Amino acid sequence: MSSSILVAQNLSKVVSSAEGELTILHGLDLELPRSATLAIVGSSGSGKSTLLGLLAGLDLPSSGEVALAGHSLASLDEDRRARVRAEHVGFVFQSFQLLDTLDALANVMLPLELEGRTDARARARELLERVGLGQRLAHYPKQLSGGEQQRVAIARAFAAEPDILFADEPTGNLDSQTGERISDLLFALNRERGTTLVLVTHDERLARRCERLIRLEAGRLVASEP
Amino acid sequence: MDLPFLRLLSLAFRQLLRDARAGELRVLFLALLVAVTATTAIGYFGARLNASMLLRATEFLGADLRLSGSSPATAEQLAAGTTLGLEHARVVEFSSVIATDTAIQLASVKAADSAYPLRGELKSAPAPYQPDTPGPGPAPGEAWAETRLLAALSLEVGDSIEVGEKSLRLTRVLTQEPDRAGNFYSLTPRVLMHLDDLDATGVVQPGSRVRYRELWRGAPEALQAYRQQVTPLLAADQRLEDARAGNRQIGNALARGERYLNLASLAAVLLAGIAVALSAARFAIRRFDASALLRCLGLSRRATLALYGLQLGLLGLLACGLGAALGWLAQQGLFWLLRDLLPAEVPAGGLIPALAGGATGLVALAGFALPPLAALGRVPPLRVLRRDLVPVPPAAWLTYGMALLALGLIMWRLSLDLRLTLALLGGGLLAAFALGALLLSGLRTLRRLLATAPLAWRLGIGQLLRHPLAAAGQALAFGLILLAMSLVALLRSELLDTWQNQLPEQAPNYFALNVLPAEKERFMAEVARIAPQSAPLYPVVMGRLTAINGEPVRQIVSKESSGERATQRDLNLTWAERLPADNRLSAGQWWDRLEHGELPGVSVEAELAKNLGLGLGDRLTFSVGGITRDARVSSLREVHWDSFQPNFYMIFQPGTLQDLPATYLTSFYLPPGRDAEVVRLARSFPTVTLLQVEALLAQLRGILAQVTLAVEYVLLFVLAAGLCVLFAGLQATLDERLRQGALLRALGARRRLLVQTRRLEFALLGASSGLLAALGCELVSALLYRFVFDLPWHPHPWLLLLPALGALLVGAAGLLGTQRALNASPLQVLREG
């Protein structure tokens, strides 16, 4: 088994628009070992989210190759990519993406129920307690604050014990204090469970907490640290 | 990942419970529930009333089902009924000369066994013109006769008559046979005797003209089974008749009533379809995010689709089951409320209406919800990052084609009437297309006019203009709801009017036949004295059609054709200067416009002409008492057989038959309680046959009253269902409006502005729906009148009230529905987004 959980080679994404073809990503290479933390930064429209979508197998590149947990994504159809996601990947989104009709507990149980785990309820409860929402299990998303919703989303992301967690602007919709607490939680869980973390952000402070950082501008890699 | 079916099912069930708890399924569930409840209730109501009407109509046949033929039924045909447990009676009818020592008279004799009649009542009186009572028929050795036979032969009760070689004692006067009703033109008086005496008469020999009738009575399923077994065994001269076929007046009333009930339940199905269409699309759109997330969490496309399909299926089963049960309860309640007006014996209705109601809901759900649901499978998982990504919608023709196919299938299955289904669906579709285009272009014009309008107008109507397609779709949906409601209302009044005209208060209740030429003036003067309203006198010549264009009819008209009976018996031929008032020419010209040819003209009833294959210009040869007369078909007439007026198959040009022996025929109305005058009339004109059709009229009125009642209640049901669907539909379109309202309030709009905005928006939506409904209703009703109900169509100006009514209804419902947005804190609404 390769020590790298994520490898991207010469990754490009071209979309066609009314004005002609538009290249959003230009030949990008990337390799990430297990348990590493990576921040992708850049201004709005620099191609961060597009890159995240390609790395997580939510979309396919126009050219180039992504290998996620040893699976070459380009050779897989959507359903096989879904299976790879189910086995290896967790997500946290800027807009939380909780299901309105499910309470906090049911939202966290969802990926566990999809796996058919019998301990879904106990495990979801434990995770919600871990993120500090032990008292809010029966609350619906609209009854929770933004920070609380994001904590439910993080509990859900860690529920299925993913190898790699993709976070798209996880603090983007939160005030700085709540954002700080959410990133603390994210990194603490990451350490506890040895999960690889890839986060897209334009919050420099959050980015600096990652071991590695890449910076995009107009779809090109302009800096990689260290 | 692909999940095993059971895990998917349990997941779907849990999700459904959670969604239900969150109030997410309310609209779809309610729409389905209302739809299935209405369809089931109307289905039951219609089926049970229909069965009970048929039950009453069977009295006119003396049985539920009648097998008649000119040869006796075979052992196999009889065994089929007995094995199925049907009750059986046998009747043999023939003409015979009744002789006394001094006179003879041709009579129509009926020999019936002791079980006769199986339905309806046989009535007799101890002496002529005495009050009659119901009871069993004559015992062996006895006979009953009509008063006119006694008058013609100067007989009294207690005398004996000879029927063939058998002498029978007259014991009572026959006053009413249930199965005589439809036949009041038969000119010979009736004698009723017991079947056991038939052989002894020696009248029935091979080759003699005899009608054998096997009467059957029993459960509908057994009758159906009998019909299926016996139909292939029928000889060319045999026919199976039920109440519908047995009597034209009843048959037509029943058929129209049934069609109306059918139409009403189809309208309910249409309402159901619209309700489900409105809420199912919302169901799918609100699940775009969830399905993207599930795909993101690794669920395969197939499993995602299956999950939502199962959810929808479970929801559908639940709503349909509950709806069918509620529908059953609703009609039980209705029958309970109507218990004083309906006969005690109302058949139960079985399981079919409940199953049909439930199936309607499920098929409508599949037709309308599956296409938007299929889009869920195509939601790209990338939507979790980019909310603007929506699935490629399925081709519009596919979505609507599938929904329409589903709807058409249900309607056809439910009504078993392809013409009705096509007229309703085709007309609706045509109206929808034309009016949708009209509406869309209207909205676009409005956009230009709006620039200078006040803020409330710009906001309210701007909301509609922002998504003109969606607005046109909503107006169309509400328009179809109003259309279904007004169509059912429209046909109701039309049907009631038709029946009212068919049976006016003073419909003739007496027919006078055999008025001799020498007596006609004196008779009419006497009739005019006791009954101010009477029909004119029609001459009647009995004659038989023997040849068409020179060829004998027996060689031309096949035994299987329905015209065959008309060539086997004497027809009542008449002549007339003018076209009778309620007849209508469907082809050719009346005499006054006819050029004189070598042959006189004859006007033939259109249906008979069709059955005999006659066309304009054909030469017909009639035989009247051995004399032949030729005439050329100069016109075809449509005749209202269900009116209680004398009607004729053949009307000749005046001057054609005058030299032949004729009698006269008329009808008149006599108010109840004038029996003594009828007796006096009958005594002063002993040769005239007076037929009282009061009993038939009363029975027919009873049936029509029942159908009318059904029609009224079904209308109420459809209106109530329509209103529910309207509200459910509005709820389904509220999301966007709620958000806009909250935003405006957040921006500082005053409550008054919001109320005004909403009022304008909904009133416009309602008014355009009303306009669509009015135009569509005229179009569909024109199709229905022309092709289904056989009614003359004329415009209905009151439909122009529909736009106002629509504005009022939709406006009120919309305001009620958006009350929440006006009262809730804008922040909350925006956060619920």
Short mmCIF file of C-alpha atoms in Angstrom, two decimals, chain A residues 49 52-53 58-59 78-79 82-83 85-86 91 93 95 97-103 106-107 109-111 113-116 121 140-145 149 156 168, chain B residues 1-3 7 11 14-15 18-19 21-22 24 286-287 289-291 293-302 307-308 380-387 831-833:
data_model
loop_
_atom_site.label_atom_id
_atom_site.label_comp_id
_atom_site.label_asym_id
_atom_site.label_seq_id
_atom_site.Cartn_x
_atom_site.Cartn_y
_atom_site.Cartn_z
CA SER A 49 -13.31 24.46 -4.79
CA LEU A 52 -11.34 20.03 -3.98
CA GLY A 53 -14.16 18.56 -6.08
CA LEU A 58 -17.03 14.58 -7.00
CA ASP A 59 -16.06 15.69 -10.48
CA GLU A 78 -19.72 7.66 -10.84
CA ASP A 79 -21.06 4.74 -8.82
CA ALA A 82 -19.26 6.82 -4.82
CA ARG A 83 -18.10 3.55 -3.30
CA ARG A 85 -16.07 8.00 -1.15
CA ALA A 86 -18.18 5.81 1.10
CA PHE A 91 -16.80 15.98 4.00
CA PHE A 93 -18.98 22.09 3.86
CA SER A 95 -22.96 25.68 4.10
CA GLN A 97 -25.33 20.62 4.19
CA LEU A 98 -27.38 19.15 6.98
CA LEU A 99 -30.69 17.63 6.01
CA ASP A 100 -33.44 19.95 7.25
CA THR A 101 -35.84 17.19 7.92
CA LEU A 102 -33.50 15.21 10.17
CA ASP A 103 -32.63 16.14 13.73
CA ALA A 106 -30.38 11.44 12.64
CA ASN A 107 -28.06 13.60 10.52
CA MET A 109 -26.52 8.55 11.95
CA LEU A 110 -27.12 8.84 8.21
CA PRO A 111 -23.69 7.66 6.90
CA GLU A 113 -27.06 3.74 8.53
CA LEU A 114 -25.96 3.70 4.91
CA GLU A 115 -23.16 1.37 5.98
CA GLY A 116 -25.70 -0.72 7.80
CA ARG A 121 -27.35 5.47 17.22
CA TYR A 140 -33.43 20.21 13.91
CA PRO A 141 -30.83 22.18 11.92
CA LYS A 142 -32.98 25.28 11.86
CA GLN A 143 -33.08 25.22 15.66
CA LEU A 144 -29.26 25.29 15.86
CA SER A 145 -26.83 28.17 15.46
CA GLN A 149 -24.72 23.12 12.73
CA ARG A 156 -21.19 13.38 10.71
CA ASP A 168 -14.61 23.36 2.03
CA MET B 1 -22.28 1.65 -2.44
CA ASP B 2 -25.29 -0.55 -3.22
CA LEU B 3 -27.42 -1.46 -0.26
CA ARG B 7 -31.70 -2.30 4.44
CA LEU B 11 -33.80 3.18 5.71
CA ARG B 14 -37.05 5.59 8.85
CA GLN B 15 -36.41 8.56 6.58
CA ARG B 18 -38.35 11.55 10.09
CA ASP B 19 -39.58 13.57 7.10
CA ARG B 21 -42.16 14.35 11.80
CA ALA B 22 -40.50 17.38 10.25
CA GLU B 24 -42.13 17.78 5.10
CA ARG B 286 -36.67 19.79 -2.07
CA ARG B 287 -34.61 16.63 -2.14
CA ASP B 289 -29.58 18.75 -1.72
CA ALA B 290 -30.21 15.59 0.22
CA SER B 291 -29.60 13.37 -2.75
CA LEU B 293 -25.26 14.67 -0.04
CA LEU B 294 -26.16 10.98 -0.12
CA ARG B 295 -24.16 10.58 -3.33
CA CYS B 296 -21.32 12.43 -1.64
CA LEU B 297 -21.56 10.04 1.28
CA GLY B 298 -21.05 7.24 -1.20
CA LEU B 299 -24.54 6.02 -2.05
CA SER B 300 -24.76 4.86 -5.65
CA ARG B 301 -27.08 6.51 -8.08
CA ARG B 302 -29.26 3.42 -8.25
CA LEU B 307 -34.31 4.98 -1.64
CA TYR B 308 -36.52 7.85 -2.79
CA PRO B 380 -24.42 15.75 -9.54
CA PRO B 381 -22.68 15.11 -6.20
CA LEU B 382 -20.69 18.26 -6.90
CA ARG B 383 -23.87 20.18 -5.94
CA VAL B 384 -22.65 19.98 -2.33
CA LEU B 385 -20.00 22.49 -3.36
CA ARG B 386 -21.93 24.39 -5.98
CA ARG B 387 -25.61 24.91 -5.17
CA ARG B 831 -33.17 31.22 8.21
CA GLU B 832 -35.61 28.44 7.42
CA GLY B 833 -34.90 29.32 3.73
#
